Tab-separated table of C-alpha atoms and ligand atoms in Angstrom:
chain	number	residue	atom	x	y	z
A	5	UNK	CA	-175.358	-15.716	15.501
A	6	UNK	CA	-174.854	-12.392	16.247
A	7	UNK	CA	-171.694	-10.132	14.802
A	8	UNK	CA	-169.731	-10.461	18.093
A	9	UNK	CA	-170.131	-14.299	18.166
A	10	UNK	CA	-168.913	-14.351	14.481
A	11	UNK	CA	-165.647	-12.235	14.728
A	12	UNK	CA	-164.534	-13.897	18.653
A	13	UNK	CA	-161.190	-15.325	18.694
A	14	UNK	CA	-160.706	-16.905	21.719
A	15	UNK	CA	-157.260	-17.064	23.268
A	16	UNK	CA	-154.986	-19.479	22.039
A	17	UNK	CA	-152.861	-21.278	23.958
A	18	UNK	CA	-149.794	-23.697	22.725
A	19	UNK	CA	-149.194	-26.498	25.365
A	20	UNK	CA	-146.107	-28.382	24.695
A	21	UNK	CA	-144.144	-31.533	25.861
A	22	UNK	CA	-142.096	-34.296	24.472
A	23	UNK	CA	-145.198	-36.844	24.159
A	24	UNK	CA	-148.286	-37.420	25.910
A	25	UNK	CA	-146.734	-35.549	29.136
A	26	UNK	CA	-148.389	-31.975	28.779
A	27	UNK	CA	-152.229	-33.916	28.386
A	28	UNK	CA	-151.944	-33.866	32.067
A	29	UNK	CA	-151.351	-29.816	32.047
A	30	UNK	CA	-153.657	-29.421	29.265
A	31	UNK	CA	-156.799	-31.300	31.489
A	32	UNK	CA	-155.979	-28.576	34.153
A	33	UNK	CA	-156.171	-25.904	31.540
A	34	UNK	CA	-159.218	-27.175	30.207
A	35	UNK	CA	-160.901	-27.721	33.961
A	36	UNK	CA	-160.087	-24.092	35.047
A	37	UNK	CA	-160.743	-22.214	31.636
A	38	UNK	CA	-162.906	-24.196	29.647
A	39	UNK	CA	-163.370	-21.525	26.390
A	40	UNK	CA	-159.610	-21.433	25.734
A	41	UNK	CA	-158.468	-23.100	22.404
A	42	UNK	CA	-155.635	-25.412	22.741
A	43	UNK	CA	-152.771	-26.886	20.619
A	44	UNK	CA	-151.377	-29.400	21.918
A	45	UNK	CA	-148.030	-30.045	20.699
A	46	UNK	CA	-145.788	-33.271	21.601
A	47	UNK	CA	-142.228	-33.406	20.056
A	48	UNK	CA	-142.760	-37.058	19.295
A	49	UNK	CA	-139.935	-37.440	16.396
A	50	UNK	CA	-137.412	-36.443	19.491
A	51	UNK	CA	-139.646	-38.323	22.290
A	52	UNK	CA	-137.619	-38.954	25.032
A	53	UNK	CA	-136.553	-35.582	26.401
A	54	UNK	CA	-135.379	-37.298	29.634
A	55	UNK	CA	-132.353	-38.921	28.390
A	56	UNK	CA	-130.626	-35.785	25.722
A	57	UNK	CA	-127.975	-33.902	25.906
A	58	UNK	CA	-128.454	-30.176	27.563
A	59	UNK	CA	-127.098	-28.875	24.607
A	60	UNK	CA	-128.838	-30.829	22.407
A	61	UNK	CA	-132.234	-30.433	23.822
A	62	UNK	CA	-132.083	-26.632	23.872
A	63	UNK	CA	-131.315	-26.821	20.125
A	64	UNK	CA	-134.421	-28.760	19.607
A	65	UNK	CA	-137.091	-26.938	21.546
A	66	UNK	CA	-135.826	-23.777	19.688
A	67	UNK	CA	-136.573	-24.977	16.370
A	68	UNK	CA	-139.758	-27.146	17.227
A	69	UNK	CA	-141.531	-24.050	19.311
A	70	UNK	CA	-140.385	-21.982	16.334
A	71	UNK	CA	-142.305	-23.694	14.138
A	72	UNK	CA	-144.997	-24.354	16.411
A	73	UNK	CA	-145.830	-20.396	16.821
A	74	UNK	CA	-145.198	-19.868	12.971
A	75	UNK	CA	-148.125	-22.488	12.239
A	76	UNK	CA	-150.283	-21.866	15.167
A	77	UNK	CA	-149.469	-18.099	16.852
A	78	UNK	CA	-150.834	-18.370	20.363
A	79	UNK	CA	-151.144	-16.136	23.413
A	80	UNK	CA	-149.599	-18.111	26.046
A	81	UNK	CA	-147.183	-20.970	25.501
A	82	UNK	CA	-146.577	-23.901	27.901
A	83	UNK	CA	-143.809	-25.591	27.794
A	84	UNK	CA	-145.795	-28.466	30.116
A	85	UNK	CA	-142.335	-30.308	30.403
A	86	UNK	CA	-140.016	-30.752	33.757
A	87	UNK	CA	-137.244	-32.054	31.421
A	88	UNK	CA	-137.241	-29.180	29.224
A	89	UNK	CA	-138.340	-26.402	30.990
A	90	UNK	CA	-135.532	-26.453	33.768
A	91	UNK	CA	-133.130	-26.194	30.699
A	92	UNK	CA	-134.786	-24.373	28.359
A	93	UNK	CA	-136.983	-21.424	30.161
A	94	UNK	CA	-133.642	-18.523	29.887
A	95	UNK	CA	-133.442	-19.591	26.089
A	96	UNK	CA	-136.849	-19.250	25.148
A	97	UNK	CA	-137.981	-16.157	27.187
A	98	UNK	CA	-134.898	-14.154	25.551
A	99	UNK	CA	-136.015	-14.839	22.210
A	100	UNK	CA	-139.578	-14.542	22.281
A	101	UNK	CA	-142.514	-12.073	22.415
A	102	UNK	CA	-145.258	-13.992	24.490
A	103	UNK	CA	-146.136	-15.260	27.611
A	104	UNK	CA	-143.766	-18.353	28.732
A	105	UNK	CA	-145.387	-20.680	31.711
A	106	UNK	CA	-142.946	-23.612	32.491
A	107	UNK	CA	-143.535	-26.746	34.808
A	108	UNK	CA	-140.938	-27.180	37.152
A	109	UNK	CA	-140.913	-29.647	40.049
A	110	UNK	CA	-143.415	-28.488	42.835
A	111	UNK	CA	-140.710	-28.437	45.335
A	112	UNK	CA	-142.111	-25.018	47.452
A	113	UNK	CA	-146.086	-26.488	47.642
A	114	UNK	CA	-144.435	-30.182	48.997
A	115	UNK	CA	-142.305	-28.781	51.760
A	116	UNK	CA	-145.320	-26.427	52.595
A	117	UNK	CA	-147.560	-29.383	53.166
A	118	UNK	CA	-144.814	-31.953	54.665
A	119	UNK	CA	-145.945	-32.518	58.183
A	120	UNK	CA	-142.605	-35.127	58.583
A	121	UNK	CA	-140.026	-33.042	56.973
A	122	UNK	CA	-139.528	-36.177	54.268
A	123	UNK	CA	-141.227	-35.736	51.135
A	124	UNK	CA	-140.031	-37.129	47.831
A	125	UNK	CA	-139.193	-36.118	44.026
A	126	UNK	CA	-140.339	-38.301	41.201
A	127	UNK	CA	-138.930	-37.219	37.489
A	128	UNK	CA	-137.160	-38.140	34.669
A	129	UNK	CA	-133.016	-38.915	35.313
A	130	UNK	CA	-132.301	-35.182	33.631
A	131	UNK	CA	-134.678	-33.506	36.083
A	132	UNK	CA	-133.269	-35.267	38.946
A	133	UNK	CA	-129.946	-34.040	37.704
A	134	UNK	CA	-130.826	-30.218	37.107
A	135	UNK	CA	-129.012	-27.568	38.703
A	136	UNK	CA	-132.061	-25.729	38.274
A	137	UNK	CA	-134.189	-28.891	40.549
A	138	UNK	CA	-130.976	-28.380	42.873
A	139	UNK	CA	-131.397	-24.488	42.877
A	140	UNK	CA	-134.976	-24.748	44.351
A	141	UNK	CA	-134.462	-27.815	46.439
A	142	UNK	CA	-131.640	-25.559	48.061
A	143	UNK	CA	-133.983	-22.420	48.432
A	144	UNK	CA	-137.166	-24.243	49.634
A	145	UNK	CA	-136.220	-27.640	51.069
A	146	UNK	CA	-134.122	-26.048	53.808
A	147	UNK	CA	-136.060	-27.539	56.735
A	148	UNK	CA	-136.711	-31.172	54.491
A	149	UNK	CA	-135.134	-33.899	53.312
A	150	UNK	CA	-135.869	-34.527	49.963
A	151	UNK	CA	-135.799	-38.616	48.215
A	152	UNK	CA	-135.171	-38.007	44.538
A	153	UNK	CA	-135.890	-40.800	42.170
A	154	UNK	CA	-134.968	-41.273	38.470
A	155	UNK	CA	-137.248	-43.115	36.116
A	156	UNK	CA	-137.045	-43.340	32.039
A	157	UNK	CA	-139.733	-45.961	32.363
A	158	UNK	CA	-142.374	-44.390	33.812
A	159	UNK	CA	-142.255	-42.193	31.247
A	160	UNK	CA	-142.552	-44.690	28.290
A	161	UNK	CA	-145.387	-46.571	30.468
A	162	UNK	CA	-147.360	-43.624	30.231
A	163	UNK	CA	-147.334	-43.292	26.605
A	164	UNK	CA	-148.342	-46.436	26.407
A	165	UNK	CA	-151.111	-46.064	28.726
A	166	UNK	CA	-152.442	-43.847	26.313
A	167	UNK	CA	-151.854	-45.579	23.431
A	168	UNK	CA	-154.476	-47.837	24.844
A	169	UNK	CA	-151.586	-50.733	25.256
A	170	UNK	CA	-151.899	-53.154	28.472
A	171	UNK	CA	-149.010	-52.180	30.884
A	172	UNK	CA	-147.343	-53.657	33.129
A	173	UNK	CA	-147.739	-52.822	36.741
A	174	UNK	CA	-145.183	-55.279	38.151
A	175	UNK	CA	-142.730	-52.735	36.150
A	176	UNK	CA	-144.339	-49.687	38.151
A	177	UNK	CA	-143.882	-51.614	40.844
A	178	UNK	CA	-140.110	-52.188	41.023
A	179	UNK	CA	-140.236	-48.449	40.917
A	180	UNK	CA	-141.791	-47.494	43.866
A	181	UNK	CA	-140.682	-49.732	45.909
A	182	UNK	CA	-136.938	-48.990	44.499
A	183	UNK	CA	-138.391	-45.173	46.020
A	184	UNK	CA	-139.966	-46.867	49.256
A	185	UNK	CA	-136.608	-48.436	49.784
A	186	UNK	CA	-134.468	-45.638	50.101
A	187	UNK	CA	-133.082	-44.556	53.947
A	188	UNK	CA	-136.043	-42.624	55.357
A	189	UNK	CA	-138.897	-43.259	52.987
A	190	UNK	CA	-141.094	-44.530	55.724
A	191	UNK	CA	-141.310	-40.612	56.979
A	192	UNK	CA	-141.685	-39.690	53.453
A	193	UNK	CA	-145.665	-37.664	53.533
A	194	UNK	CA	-145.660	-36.093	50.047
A	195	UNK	CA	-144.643	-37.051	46.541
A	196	UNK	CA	-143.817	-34.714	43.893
A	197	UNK	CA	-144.582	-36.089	40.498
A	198	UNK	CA	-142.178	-33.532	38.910
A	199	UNK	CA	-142.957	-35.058	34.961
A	200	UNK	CA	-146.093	-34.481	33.367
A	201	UNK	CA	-146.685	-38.047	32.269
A	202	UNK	CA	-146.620	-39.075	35.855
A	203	UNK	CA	-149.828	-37.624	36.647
A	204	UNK	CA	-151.133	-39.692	33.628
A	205	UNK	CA	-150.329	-43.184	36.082
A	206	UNK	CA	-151.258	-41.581	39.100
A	207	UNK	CA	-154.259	-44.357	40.095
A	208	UNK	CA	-151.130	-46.781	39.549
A	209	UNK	CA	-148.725	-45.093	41.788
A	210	UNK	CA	-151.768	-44.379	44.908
A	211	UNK	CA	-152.363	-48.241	44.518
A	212	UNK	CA	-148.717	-49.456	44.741
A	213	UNK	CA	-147.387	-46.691	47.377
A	214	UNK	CA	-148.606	-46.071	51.090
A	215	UNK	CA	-151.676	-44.094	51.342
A	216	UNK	CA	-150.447	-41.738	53.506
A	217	UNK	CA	-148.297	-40.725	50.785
A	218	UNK	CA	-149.945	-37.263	49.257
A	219	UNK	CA	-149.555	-37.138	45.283
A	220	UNK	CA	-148.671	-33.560	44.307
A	221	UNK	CA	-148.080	-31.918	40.654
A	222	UNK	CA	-147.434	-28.437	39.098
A	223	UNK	CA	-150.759	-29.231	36.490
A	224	UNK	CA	-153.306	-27.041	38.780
A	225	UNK	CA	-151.069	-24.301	39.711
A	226	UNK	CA	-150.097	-23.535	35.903
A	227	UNK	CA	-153.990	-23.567	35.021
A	228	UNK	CA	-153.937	-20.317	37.687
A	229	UNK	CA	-150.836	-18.706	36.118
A	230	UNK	CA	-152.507	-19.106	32.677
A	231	UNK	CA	-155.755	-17.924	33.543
A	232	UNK	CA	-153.730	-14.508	35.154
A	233	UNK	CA	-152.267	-13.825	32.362
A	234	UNK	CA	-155.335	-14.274	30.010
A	235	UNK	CA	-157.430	-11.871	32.376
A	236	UNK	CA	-156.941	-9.146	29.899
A	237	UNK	CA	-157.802	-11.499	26.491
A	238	UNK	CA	-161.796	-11.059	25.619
A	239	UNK	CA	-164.023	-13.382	27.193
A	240	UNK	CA	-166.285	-15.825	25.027
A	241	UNK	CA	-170.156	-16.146	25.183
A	242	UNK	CA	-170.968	-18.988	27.572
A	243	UNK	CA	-172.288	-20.994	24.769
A	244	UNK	CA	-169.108	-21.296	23.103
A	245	UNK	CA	-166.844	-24.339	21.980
A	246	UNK	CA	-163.529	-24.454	21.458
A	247	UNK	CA	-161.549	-26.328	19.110
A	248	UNK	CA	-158.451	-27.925	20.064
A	249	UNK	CA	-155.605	-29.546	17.965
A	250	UNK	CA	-152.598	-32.190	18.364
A	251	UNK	CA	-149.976	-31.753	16.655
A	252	UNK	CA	-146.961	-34.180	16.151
A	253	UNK	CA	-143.582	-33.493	14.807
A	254	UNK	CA	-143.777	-36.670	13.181
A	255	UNK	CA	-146.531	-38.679	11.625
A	256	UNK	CA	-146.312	-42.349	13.264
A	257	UNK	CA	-148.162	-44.865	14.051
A	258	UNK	CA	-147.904	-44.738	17.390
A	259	UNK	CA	-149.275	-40.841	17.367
A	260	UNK	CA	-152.509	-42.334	15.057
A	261	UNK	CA	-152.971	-44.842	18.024
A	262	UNK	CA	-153.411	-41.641	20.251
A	263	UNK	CA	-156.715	-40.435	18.528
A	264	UNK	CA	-159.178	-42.099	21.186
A	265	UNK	CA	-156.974	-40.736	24.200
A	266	UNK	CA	-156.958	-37.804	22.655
A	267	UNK	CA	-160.829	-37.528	22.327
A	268	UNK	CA	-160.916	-37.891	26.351
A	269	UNK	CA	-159.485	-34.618	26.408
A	270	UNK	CA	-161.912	-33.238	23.615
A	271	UNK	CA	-158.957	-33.047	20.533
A	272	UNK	CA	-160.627	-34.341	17.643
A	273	UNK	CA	-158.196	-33.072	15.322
A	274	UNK	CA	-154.336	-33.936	14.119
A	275	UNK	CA	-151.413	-32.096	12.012
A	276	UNK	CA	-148.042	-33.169	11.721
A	277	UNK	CA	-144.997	-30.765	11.081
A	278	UNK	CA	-142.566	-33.082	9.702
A	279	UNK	CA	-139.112	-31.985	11.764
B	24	DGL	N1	-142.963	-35.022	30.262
B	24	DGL	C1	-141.617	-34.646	30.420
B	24	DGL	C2	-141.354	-34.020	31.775
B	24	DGL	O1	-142.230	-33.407	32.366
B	24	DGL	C3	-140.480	-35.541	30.022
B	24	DGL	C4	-140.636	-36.876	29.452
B	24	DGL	C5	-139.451	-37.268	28.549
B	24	DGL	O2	-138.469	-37.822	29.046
B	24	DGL	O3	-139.555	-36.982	27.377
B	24	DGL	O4	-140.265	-34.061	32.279
């Protein structure tokens, strides 16, 4: 190993969500720039985001991401959550000194690629409700109608997906076709899956909805926006490995049950900060 090898430090990057969400960011991150080192953090002891208080949740991301950059500093931090990053993003970027990439709903790419003018918005209830998901459905839907959808459940079907628990696609089921049912879903072309555990059931959704329904998320386009604003961090040889780390706010069960999903998305490691 030669002295250059030894002293590298590649760039760091904290991906966060309120569970097992921001995996589906992180795979993107990991796809596009494979010699970045990832945290992944999930805010499990406060797991659902989708159903608290504005006021509430803005508390909590403050003190979590504080003590997320205090154990692990990183370059770039994700907040790789719908829910909180259409509440939280003003908060945040006034009070810290890095890079901030949130996921919001891919409203602009969905109209862009809407042949039929219909194209619909799958999120958690608090997304639906934003005025920030209002705010761009108002600046970029203007030629579309947009079919906005709800769902708390998907959400906790996805952790459980990962927890390596059977699920229930009957449940996914009433879902979509609770979406298909709305007043002009048959025109409906494109999808956006506007929370990051959605992507996680995506080979549920294609099989339950029409298949000329395009699936669309944020996951890629945030890979892009992270690899800009790395271009100026030092580049590692091309023989070298990352290591990645989960960390939980809370040390359960449930997060222990996560280690083999975790592997899939080469984290081999856990720490738990206890808040
Ligand atoms: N993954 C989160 C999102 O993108 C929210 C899930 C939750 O309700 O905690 O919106």
């Amino acid at each position: 190993m030669n002295d250059s090898a030894q002293t590298f430090q590649a760039p760091r990057v904290l991906v966060f969500d309120s569970g097992v969400g921001g995996l589906s960011v992180a795979r993107e991150i990991q796809q596009r720039l494979p010699q970045v080192s990832l945290v992944y953090a999930s805010d499990n002891a406060f797991f659902p985001y989708g159903t608290k208080g504005e006021a509430e949740l803005i508390a909590r991301v403050d003190q979590v991401i504080t003590a997320l950059l205090a154990r692990s500093p990183a370059d770039i931090l994700v907040i790789a959550c719908n829910t909180a990053s259409t509440l939280t993003l003003p908060h945040l970027r006034s009070k810290l000194n890095l890079p901030i990439v949130g996921v919001v709903p891919a409203i602009k790419p969905a109209t862009l690629m809407s042949k039929s003018g219909v194209i619909g918005l799958l999120a958690t209830p608090a997304t639906v409700a934003r005025p920030y998901t209002h705010e761009l459905i108002r600046e970029y839907a203007t030629n579309c109608q947009v079919i906005s959808l709800g769902s708390s459940a998907l959400v906790q079907i996805a952790e459980q997906k990962l927890r390596g628990e059977a699920i229930d696609i009957t449940v996914i089921g009433t879902i979509t076709q609770a979406l298909m049912n709305t007043e002009n879903a048959e025109k409906m072309d494109v999808l956006v899956l506007a929370c990051t555990h959605f992507p996680l059931l995506k080979e549920e959704l294609a099989q339950l909805l029409p298949a000329r329904l395009t699936l669309i998320d944020s996951g890629a386009a945030i890979a892009r926006r992270v690899e800009f604003l790395l271009a100026d961090c030092a580049e590692a040889s091309a023989d070298y490995v990352p290591e990645h780390l989960a960390v939980f706010t809370k040390a359960t069960a449930e997060a222990a049950q996560l280690a083999p999903a975790l592997t899939r998305f080469n984290i081999y490691q856990q720490a738990y900060l206890n808040i």
